[in-house]
CSV table of N, CA and C in Angstrom, one decimal:
chain,number,residue,atom,x,y,z
F,1,MET,N,6.9,6.7,40.4
F,1,MET,CA,6.3,7.9,39.8
F,1,MET,C,5.4,8.5,40.8
F,2,SER,N,6.1,9.2,41.7
F,2,SER,CA,5.3,9.8,42.8
F,2,SER,C,4.5,11.0,42.3
F,3,SER,N,5.0,11.8,41.3
F,3,SER,CA,4.3,12.9,40.8
F,3,SER,C,3.5,12.6,39.7
F,4,GLY,N,3.5,11.4,39.1
F,4,GLY,CA,2.7,10.9,38.1
F,4,GLY,C,3.3,11.4,36.7
F,5,PRO,N,2.8,10.9,35.6
F,5,PRO,CA,3.2,11.3,34.3
F,5,PRO,C,3.0,12.9,34.1
F,6,ARG,N,3.9,13.4,33.4
F,6,ARG,CA,3.7,14.9,33.2
F,6,ARG,C,3.4,15.2,31.7
F,7,ASN,N,4.1,14.6,30.8
F,7,ASN,CA,3.8,15.1,29.4
F,7,ASN,C,3.1,14.0,28.6
F,8,GLU,N,2.7,14.2,27.5
F,8,GLU,CA,1.8,13.3,26.7
F,8,GLU,C,2.6,12.0,26.4
F,9,ASN,N,3.8,11.9,26.2
F,9,ASN,CA,4.6,10.7,26.0
F,9,ASN,C,4.5,9.8,27.2
F,10,GLU,N,4.8,10.5,28.4
F,10,GLU,CA,4.8,9.7,29.7
F,10,GLU,C,3.4,9.1,29.9
F,11,VAL,N,2.3,9.8,29.7
F,11,VAL,CA,1.0,9.4,29.9
F,11,VAL,C,0.7,8.2,29.0
F,12,LEU,N,1.1,8.4,27.6
F,12,LEU,CA,0.9,7.2,26.8
F,12,LEU,C,1.5,6.0,27.2
F,13,GLN,N,2.9,6.1,27.6
F,13,GLN,CA,3.7,5.0,28.1
F,13,GLN,C,3.1,4.3,29.3
F,14,GLU,N,2.6,5.1,30.2
F,14,GLU,CA,2.0,4.6,31.5
F,14,GLU,C,0.6,3.9,31.1
F,15,PHE,N,-0.1,4.5,30.1
F,15,PHE,CA,-1.4,3.9,29.8
F,15,PHE,C,-1.1,2.5,29.1
F,16,GLN,N,-0.1,2.5,28.2
F,16,GLN,CA,0.2,1.2,27.5
F,16,GLN,C,0.7,0.2,28.5
F,17,ALA,N,1.5,0.6,29.5
F,17,ALA,CA,2.1,-0.4,30.4
F,17,ALA,C,0.9,-0.9,31.3
F,18,ARG,N,0.0,-0.2,31.7
F,18,ARG,CA,-1.2,-0.6,32.4
F,18,ARG,C,-2.0,-1.6,31.7
F,19,ARG,N,-2.1,-1.4,30.3
F,19,ARG,CA,-3.0,-2.2,29.5
F,19,ARG,C,-2.2,-3.6,29.3
F,20,GLU,N,-0.9,-3.5,29.2
F,20,GLU,CA,0.0,-4.7,29.1
F,20,GLU,C,-0.2,-5.6,30.4
F,21,ARG,N,-0.1,-4.9,31.5
F,21,ARG,CA,-0.2,-5.7,32.8
F,21,ARG,C,-1.6,-6.4,32.9
F,22,ILE,N,-2.6,-5.6,32.4
F,22,ILE,CA,-4.0,-6.3,32.4
F,22,ILE,C,-4.0,-7.5,31.4
F,23,GLN,N,-3.4,-7.4,30.3
F,23,GLN,CA,-3.3,-8.6,29.4
F,23,GLN,C,-2.5,-9.7,29.9
F,24,VAL,N,-1.4,-9.5,30.6
F,24,VAL,CA,-0.6,-10.5,31.3
F,24,VAL,C,-1.4,-11.2,32.4
F,25,THR,N,-2.2,-10.4,33.1
F,25,THR,CA,-3.0,-11.0,34.2
F,25,THR,C,-4.1,-11.9,33.5
F,26,TRP,N,-4.7,-11.4,32.5
F,26,TRP,CA,-5.8,-12.1,31.8
F,26,TRP,C,-5.2,-13.5,31.3
F,27,THR,N,-4.0,-13.4,30.6
F,27,THR,CA,-3.4,-14.5,30.1
F,27,THR,C,-3.1,-15.6,31.2
F,28,LYS,N,-2.7,-15.1,32.3
F,28,LYS,CA,-2.4,-16.1,33.4
F,28,LYS,C,-3.7,-16.7,33.9
F,29,ILE,N,-4.7,-15.9,34.1
F,29,ILE,CA,-6.0,-16.5,34.5
F,29,ILE,C,-6.5,-17.6,33.5
F,30,MET,N,-6.4,-17.3,32.2
F,30,MET,CA,-6.7,-18.4,31.2
F,30,MET,C,-5.8,-19.6,31.3
F,31,GLU,N,-4.6,-19.4,31.5
F,31,GLU,CA,-3.7,-20.6,31.7
F,31,GLU,C,-4.1,-21.5,32.9
F,32,LEU,N,-4.3,-20.8,34.0
F,32,LEU,CA,-4.7,-21.4,35.3
F,32,LEU,C,-6.1,-22.2,35.1
F,33,GLY,N,-6.9,-21.4,34.4
F,33,GLY,CA,-8.2,-22.0,34.2
F,33,GLY,C,-8.2,-23.3,33.4
F,34,ALA,N,-7.4,-23.3,32.4
F,34,ALA,CA,-7.2,-24.6,31.7
F,34,ALA,C,-6.6,-25.7,32.5
F,35,GLU,N,-5.6,-25.3,33.3
F,35,GLU,CA,-5.0,-26.3,34.2
F,35,GLU,C,-6.0,-26.8,35.2
F,36,ALA,N,-6.9,-26.0,35.8
F,36,ALA,CA,-7.9,-26.4,36.7
F,36,ALA,C,-8.9,-27.4,36.0
F,37,THR,N,-9.2,-27.1,34.8
F,37,THR,CA,-10.1,-27.9,34.1
F,37,THR,C,-9.5,-29.3,33.8
F,38,GLU,N,-8.2,-29.3,33.5
F,38,GLU,CA,-7.5,-30.6,33.3
F,38,GLU,C,-7.6,-31.4,34.6
F,39,HIS,N,-7.4,-30.8,35.8
F,39,HIS,CA,-7.4,-31.4,37.0
F,39,HIS,C,-8.9,-32.0,37.3
F,40,GLN,N,-9.8,-31.2,36.9
F,40,GLN,CA,-11.2,-31.7,37.0
F,40,GLN,C,-11.4,-33.0,36.2
F,41,LEU,N,-10.9,-32.9,35.0
F,41,LEU,CA,-11.1,-34.1,34.1
F,41,LEU,C,-10.3,-35.4,34.7
F,42,VAL,N,-9.2,-35.1,35.3
F,42,VAL,CA,-8.5,-36.2,36.0
F,42,VAL,C,-9.3,-36.8,37.1
F,43,MET,N,-9.9,-35.8,38.0
F,43,MET,CA,-10.7,-36.3,39.1
F,43,MET,C,-12.0,-37.0,38.6
F,44,ASP,N,-12.6,-36.6,37.6
F,44,ASP,CA,-13.7,-37.4,37.1
F,44,ASP,C,-13.3,-38.7,36.6
F,45,ALA,N,-12.2,-38.9,36.1
F,45,ALA,CA,-11.8,-40.2,35.6
F,45,ALA,C,-11.4,-41.1,36.8
F,46,LEU,N,-10.6,-40.5,37.8
F,46,LEU,CA,-10.2,-41.2,39.0
F,46,LEU,C,-11.3,-41.7,40.0
F,47,GLN,N,-12.4,-40.9,39.9
F,47,GLN,CA,-13.5,-41.2,40.8
F,47,GLN,C,-14.2,-42.6,40.5
F,48,LYS,N,-14.1,-43.0,39.3
F,48,LYS,CA,-14.7,-44.1,38.7
F,48,LYS,C,-13.9,-45.5,39.0
F,49,LEU,N,-12.6,-45.2,39.5
F,49,LEU,CA,-11.8,-46.4,39.6
F,49,LEU,C,-11.6,-46.8,41.0
F,50,ASP,N,-11.2,-48.1,41.2
F,50,ASP,CA,-11.0,-48.6,42.5
F,50,ASP,C,-9.8,-47.9,43.2
F,51,LYS,N,-9.9,-47.7,44.5
F,51,LYS,CA,-8.9,-46.9,45.3
F,51,LYS,C,-7.6,-47.6,45.3
F,52,ASP,N,-7.6,-48.9,45.3
F,52,ASP,CA,-6.3,-49.6,45.3
F,52,ASP,C,-5.6,-49.8,44.0
F,53,ARG,N,-6.3,-49.4,42.9
F,53,ARG,CA,-5.6,-49.5,41.6
F,53,ARG,C,-4.4,-48.5,41.5
F,54,LYS,N,-3.4,-49.1,40.8
F,54,LYS,CA,-2.2,-48.4,40.6
F,54,LYS,C,-2.4,-47.3,39.5
F,55,CYS,N,-1.8,-46.1,39.8
F,55,CYS,CA,-1.8,-45.0,38.8
F,55,CYS,C,-0.5,-44.3,38.9
F,56,PHE,N,-0.2,-43.4,38.0
F,56,PHE,CA,1.0,-42.7,37.9
F,56,PHE,C,0.6,-41.2,37.8
F,57,ARG,N,1.5,-40.4,38.6
F,57,ARG,CA,1.2,-39.0,38.7
F,57,ARG,C,2.6,-38.3,38.4
F,58,LEU,N,2.6,-37.2,37.6
F,58,LEU,CA,3.7,-36.5,37.3
F,58,LEU,C,3.8,-35.4,38.3
F,59,VAL,N,5.0,-35.5,39.1
F,59,VAL,CA,5.3,-34.5,40.2
F,59,VAL,C,6.6,-33.8,39.7
F,60,GLY,N,6.4,-32.6,39.2
F,60,GLY,CA,7.6,-31.9,38.7
F,60,GLY,C,7.9,-32.6,37.4
F,61,ASP,N,9.2,-33.1,37.4
F,61,ASP,CA,9.6,-33.9,36.2
F,61,ASP,C,9.7,-35.4,36.4
F,62,VAL,N,9.2,-35.8,37.6
F,62,VAL,CA,9.3,-37.1,37.9
F,62,VAL,C,7.9,-37.9,37.9
F,63,LEU,N,7.8,-39.0,37.3
F,63,LEU,CA,6.6,-39.8,37.2
F,63,LEU,C,6.6,-40.8,38.4
F,64,VAL,N,5.6,-40.6,39.2
F,64,VAL,CA,5.6,-41.3,40.5
F,64,VAL,C,4.5,-42.3,40.5
F,65,GLU,N,4.8,-43.5,41.0
F,65,GLU,CA,3.7,-44.5,41.0
F,65,GLU,C,3.0,-44.5,42.4
F,66,ARG,N,1.7,-44.4,42.4
F,66,ARG,CA,0.7,-44.3,43.6
F,66,ARG,C,-0.4,-45.1,43.3
F,67,THR,N,-1.3,-45.2,44.3
F,67,THR,CA,-2.6,-45.7,44.1
F,67,THR,C,-3.6,-44.6,43.9
F,68,VAL,N,-4.8,-45.0,43.4
F,68,VAL,CA,-5.8,-44.0,43.1
F,68,VAL,C,-6.2,-43.2,44.5
F,69,GLY,N,-6.2,-44.0,45.5
F,69,GLY,CA,-6.5,-43.5,46.8
F,69,GLY,C,-5.6,-42.5,47.3
F,70,GLU,N,-4.3,-42.6,47.0
F,70,GLU,CA,-3.3,-41.6,47.4
F,70,GLU,C,-3.3,-40.4,46.5
F,71,THR,N,-3.7,-40.6,45.3
F,71,THR,CA,-3.6,-39.6,44.2
F,71,THR,C,-4.7,-38.6,44.3
F,72,VAL,N,-5.8,-39.1,44.5
F,72,VAL,CA,-7.1,-38.2,44.4
F,72,VAL,C,-7.0,-37.1,45.4
F,73,PRO,N,-6.6,-37.2,46.8
F,73,PRO,CA,-6.5,-36.1,47.6
F,73,PRO,C,-5.5,-35.0,47.1
F,74,ALA,N,-4.4,-35.5,46.6
F,74,ALA,CA,-3.4,-34.5,46.0
F,74,ALA,C,-3.9,-33.8,44.9
F,75,VAL,N,-4.6,-34.5,43.9
F,75,VAL,CA,-5.2,-33.7,42.7
F,75,VAL,C,-6.2,-32.7,43.2
F,76,LEU,N,-7.1,-33.1,44.2
F,76,LEU,CA,-8.1,-32.3,44.7
F,76,LEU,C,-7.5,-30.9,45.3
F,77,LYS,N,-6.5,-31.3,46.1
F,77,LYS,CA,-5.8,-30.1,46.7
F,77,LYS,C,-5.2,-29.1,45.6
F,78,ASN,N,-4.6,-29.7,44.6
F,78,ASN,CA,-4.0,-28.8,43.6
F,78,ASN,C,-5.1,-28.1,42.8
F,79,ARG,N,-6.2,-28.8,42.6
F,79,ARG,CA,-7.3,-28.1,41.9
F,79,ARG,C,-7.9,-27.0,42.7
F,80,ASP,N,-8.0,-27.2,44.0
F,80,ASP,CA,-8.6,-26.1,44.9
F,80,ASP,C,-7.6,-25.0,44.9
F,81,ASN,N,-6.3,-25.2,45.0
F,81,ASN,CA,-5.3,-24.2,45.1
F,81,ASN,C,-5.3,-23.4,43.7
F,82,LEU,N,-5.5,-24.1,42.6
F,82,LEU,CA,-5.6,-23.4,41.3
F,82,LEU,C,-6.8,-22.5,41.4
F,83,LYS,N,-8.0,-23.0,41.8
F,83,LYS,CA,-9.2,-22.2,41.9
F,83,LYS,C,-9.1,-20.9,42.7
F,84,SER,N,-8.4,-21.0,43.9
F,84,SER,CA,-8.2,-19.9,44.8
F,84,SER,C,-7.2,-18.9,44.1
F,85,THR,N,-6.2,-19.4,43.4
F,85,THR,CA,-5.3,-18.5,42.7
F,85,THR,C,-5.9,-17.8,41.7
F,86,ILE,N,-6.9,-18.4,40.9
F,86,ILE,CA,-7.6,-17.8,39.8
F,86,ILE,C,-8.4,-16.7,40.3
F,87,GLU,N,-9.1,-17.0,41.6
F,87,GLU,CA,-9.9,-16.0,42.2
F,87,GLU,C,-9.1,-14.7,42.6
F,88,SER,N,-7.9,-15.0,43.1
F,88,SER,CA,-7.1,-13.8,43.5
F,88,SER,C,-6.6,-13.0,42.3
F,89,PHE,N,-6.2,-13.7,41.2
F,89,PHE,CA,-5.9,-13.0,40.0
F,89,PHE,C,-7.0,-12.3,39.4
F,90,GLN,N,-8.3,-12.8,39.6
F,90,GLN,CA,-9.5,-12.2,39.0
F,90,GLN,C,-9.7,-10.8,39.8
F,91,LYS,N,-9.5,-10.9,41.1
F,91,LYS,CA,-9.6,-9.6,42.0
F,91,LYS,C,-8.7,-8.6,41.5
F,92,GLN,N,-7.4,-9.1,41.3
F,92,GLN,CA,-6.3,-8.3,40.8
F,92,GLN,C,-6.7,-7.6,39.5
F,93,LEU,N,-7.3,-8.5,38.5
F,93,LEU,CA,-7.6,-8.0,37.3
F,93,LEU,C,-8.7,-6.9,37.3
F,94,ASP,N,-9.6,-7.1,38.2
F,94,ASP,CA,-10.7,-6.0,38.4
F,94,ASP,C,-10.2,-4.8,38.9
F,95,ILE,N,-9.2,-4.8,39.9
F,95,ILE,CA,-8.5,-3.7,40.4
F,95,ILE,C,-7.8,-2.9,39.3
F,96,GLN,N,-7.1,-3.7,38.4
F,96,GLN,CA,-6.3,-3.1,37.4
F,96,GLN,C,-7.1,-2.5,36.3
F,97,LYS,N,-8.4,-3.0,36.0
F,97,LYS,CA,-9.2,-2.4,35.0
F,97,LYS,C,-9.8,-1.2,35.6
F,98,LYS,N,-10.2,-1.2,36.9
F,98,LYS,CA,-10.7,0.0,37.6
F,98,LYS,C,-9.7,1.1,37.5
F,99,GLU,N,-8.4,0.8,37.8
F,99,GLU,CA,-7.4,1.8,37.8
F,99,GLU,C,-7.2,2.3,36.4
F,100,LEU,N,-7.2,1.5,35.4
F,100,LEU,CA,-7.1,1.9,34.0
F,100,LEU,C,-8.2,2.8,33.6
F,101,ALA,N,-9.4,2.6,33.9
F,101,ALA,CA,-10.4,3.4,33.7
F,101,ALA,C,-10.3,4.8,34.3
F,102,GLU,N,-9.9,4.8,35.5
F,102,GLU,CA,-9.6,6.1,36.2
F,102,GLU,C,-8.6,6.9,35.6
F,103,PHE,N,-7.5,6.2,35.2
F,103,PHE,CA,-6.4,6.8,34.4
F,103,PHE,C,-6.8,7.4,33.1
F,104,GLN,N,-7.7,6.6,32.3
F,104,GLN,CA,-8.2,7.1,31.1
F,104,GLN,C,-9.1,8.4,31.4
F,105,GLU,N,-9.8,8.4,32.4
F,105,GLU,CA,-10.7,9.5,32.6
F,105,GLU,C,-10.0,10.7,33.1
F,106,LYS,N,-8.9,10.5,33.9
F,106,LYS,CA,-8.1,11.6,34.4
F,106,LYS,C,-7.4,12.3,33.3
F,107,TYR,N,-6.8,11.5,32.4
F,107,TYR,CA,-6.0,12.1,31.2
F,107,TYR,C,-6.9,12.2,30.0
F,108,LYS,N,-8.1,11.9,30.0
F,108,LYS,CA,-9.1,11.9,28.9
F,108,LYS,C,-8.5,11.2,27.7
F,109,ILE,N,-8.2,10.0,27.9
F,109,ILE,CA,-7.6,9.1,26.8
F,109,ILE,C,-8.8,8.4,26.2
F,110,ARG,N,-8.8,8.4,24.9
F,110,ARG,CA,-9.9,7.7,24.1
F,110,ARG,C,-9.2,6.7,23.2
F,111,VAL,N,-9.6,5.5,23.3
F,111,VAL,CA,-9.0,4.5,22.5
F,111,VAL,C,-9.8,4.3,21.1
F,112,ARG,N,-9.0,4.4,20.2
F,112,ARG,CA,-9.7,4.2,18.8
F,112,ARG,C,-9.5,2.8,18.2
F,113,SER,N,-10.6,2.3,17.9
F,113,SER,CA,-10.6,1.0,17.2
F,113,SER,C,-10.4,1.1,15.7
F,114,GLU,N,-10.1,0.0,15.0
F,114,GLU,CA,-9.9,0.2,13.5
F,114,GLU,C,-11.2,0.7,12.9
F,115,SER,N,-12.3,0.3,13.4
F,115,SER,CA,-13.5,0.8,12.8
F,115,SER,C,-13.7,2.3,12.9
F,116,ASP,N,-13.3,2.8,14.1
F,116,ASP,CA,-13.4,4.2,14.4
F,116,ASP,C,-12.4,4.9,13.4
F,117,VAL,N,-11.2,4.4,13.2
F,117,VAL,CA,-10.3,5.1,12.3
F,117,VAL,C,-10.8,5.1,10.9
F,118,ALA,N,-11.4,4.0,10.4
F,118,ALA,CA,-11.9,3.9,9.2
F,118,ALA,C,-13.1,4.8,8.9
F,119,ALA,N,-13.9,4.9,10.0
F,119,ALA,CA,-15.0,5.9,9.9
F,119,ALA,C,-14.6,7.3,9.8
F,120,GLU,N,-13.5,7.6,10.6
F,120,GLU,CA,-13.0,9.0,10.5
F,120,GLU,C,-12.3,9.3,9.2
F,121,GLU,N,-11.6,8.3,8.6
F,121,GLU,CA,-11.1,8.5,7.3
F,121,GLU,C,-12.1,8.7,6.3
F,122,ALA,N,-13.1,8.0,6.3
F,122,ALA,CA,-14.2,8.1,5.3
F,122,ALA,C,-15.0,9.4,5.4
F,123,ALA,N,-15.1,9.9,6.6
F,123,ALA,CA,-15.8,11.1,6.8
F,123,ALA,C,-14.9,12.3,6.3
F,124,ALA,N,-13.7,12.2,6.6
F,124,ALA,CA,-12.7,13.2,6.0
F,124,ALA,C,-12.7,13.1,4.5
F,125,ALA,N,-12.8,12.0,3.9
F,125,ALA,CA,-12.8,11.9,2.4
F,125,ALA,C,-14.1,12.5,1.9
F,126,ARG,N,-15.2,12.3,2.5
F,126,ARG,CA,-16.5,12.9,2.1
F,126,ARG,C,-16.4,14.4,2.2
F,127,ALA,N,-15.9,14.9,3.4
F,127,ALA,CA,-15.7,16.3,3.6
F,127,ALA,C,-14.9,17.0,2.5
F,128,LYS,N,-13.8,16.3,2.2
F,128,LYS,CA,-12.9,16.8,1.1
F,128,LYS,C,-13.6,16.8,-0.3
F,129,GLU,N,-14.3,15.8,-0.6
F,129,GLU,CA,-15.1,15.8,-1.8
F,129,GLU,C,-16.2,16.8,-1.9
F,130,GLY,N,-16.8,17.1,-0.7
F,130,GLY,CA,-17.8,18.1,-0.6
F,130,GLY,C,-17.2,19.5,-0.8
F,131,ALA,N,-16.0,19.7,-0.3
F,131,ALA,CA,-15.3,21.0,-0.4
F,131,ALA,C,-15.0,21.2,-1.8
F,132,LYS,N,-14.6,20.2,-2.6
F,132,LYS,CA,-14.1,20.2,-4.0
F,132,LYS,C,-15.4,20.6,-4.8
F,133,ALA,N,-16.5,19.9,-4.5
F,133,ALA,CA,-17.7,20.3,-5.2
F,133,ALA,C,-18.3,21.6,-5.0
F,134,ALA,N,-18.1,22.1,-3.7
F,134,ALA,CA,-18.6,23.4,-3.4
F,134,ALA,C,-17.6,24.5,-4.1
F,135,ALA,N,-16.4,24.2,-4.2
F,135,ALA,CA,-15.4,25.1,-4.8
F,135,ALA,C,-15.7,25.1,-6.4
F,136,ALA,N,-16.1,24.0,-6.9
F,136,ALA,CA,-16.4,23.9,-8.4
F,136,ALA,C,-17.7,24.7,-8.7
F,137,GLN,N,-18.5,24.8,-7.8
F,137,GLN,CA,-19.9,25.4,-8.0
F,137,GLN,C,-19.7,26.9,-7.9
F,138,GLN,N,-18.7,27.4,-7.2
F,138,GLN,CA,-18.4,28.8,-7.2
F,138,GLN,C,-17.9,29.3,-8.4
F,139,GLY,N,-18.3,30.4,-9.0
F,139,GLY,CA,-17.8,30.9,-10.3
F,139,GLY,C,-18.3,32.3,-10.4
F,140,VAL,N,-18.5,32.6,-11.6
F,140,VAL,CA,-18.9,34.0,-12.0
F,140,VAL,C,-20.5,33.9,-12.1
F,141,LEU,N,-21.1,34.9,-11.6
F,141,LEU,CA,-22.5,35.1,-11.7
F,141,LEU,C,-22.9,35.9,-13.0
F,142,VAL,N,-23.8,35.3,-13.6
F,142,VAL,CA,-24.2,35.9,-14.9
F,142,VAL,C,-25.7,36.2,-14.9
F,143,SER,N,-26.0,37.4,-15.2
F,143,SER,CA,-27.5,37.7,-15.1
F,143,SER,C,-28.2,37.4,-16.4
F,144,LYS,N,-29.4,37.0,-16.4
F,144,LYS,CA,-30.2,36.8,-17.6
F,144,LYS,C,-30.9,38.0,-18.0
F,145,SER,N,-30.6,38.4,-19.2
F,145,SER,CA,-31.3,39.6,-19.7
F,145,SER,C,-32.2,39.4,-21.0
């Protein structure tokens, strides 16, 4: 899209696509965060054990027998890689949010929440009732004599 969206439909589609990309990035950050937490729990458990003790580690789909001393560095490396990946996704998320805000400002897009819609409907209903009441009060003027 070198010229950018031109009509209202294209603007709306682009806006929704940007919001979906933000949601996908956020979901990935949450998944990786949970995995990093699991790695930390494993590290906490392994630190208390003897380095020569036998342990099992899942590598892909294969369960591998190792010692605690061999497993700890691998788990540490994986945890650190997860943390750096989370940081890069977080930077990407910040950029996406900034671009979305600029896009919203450029095309004057306002996101309405359910409470906004309900408030607008209530205000419209009150205005309609007020108009009916005003119409009912209009009538024939009678002078007192």
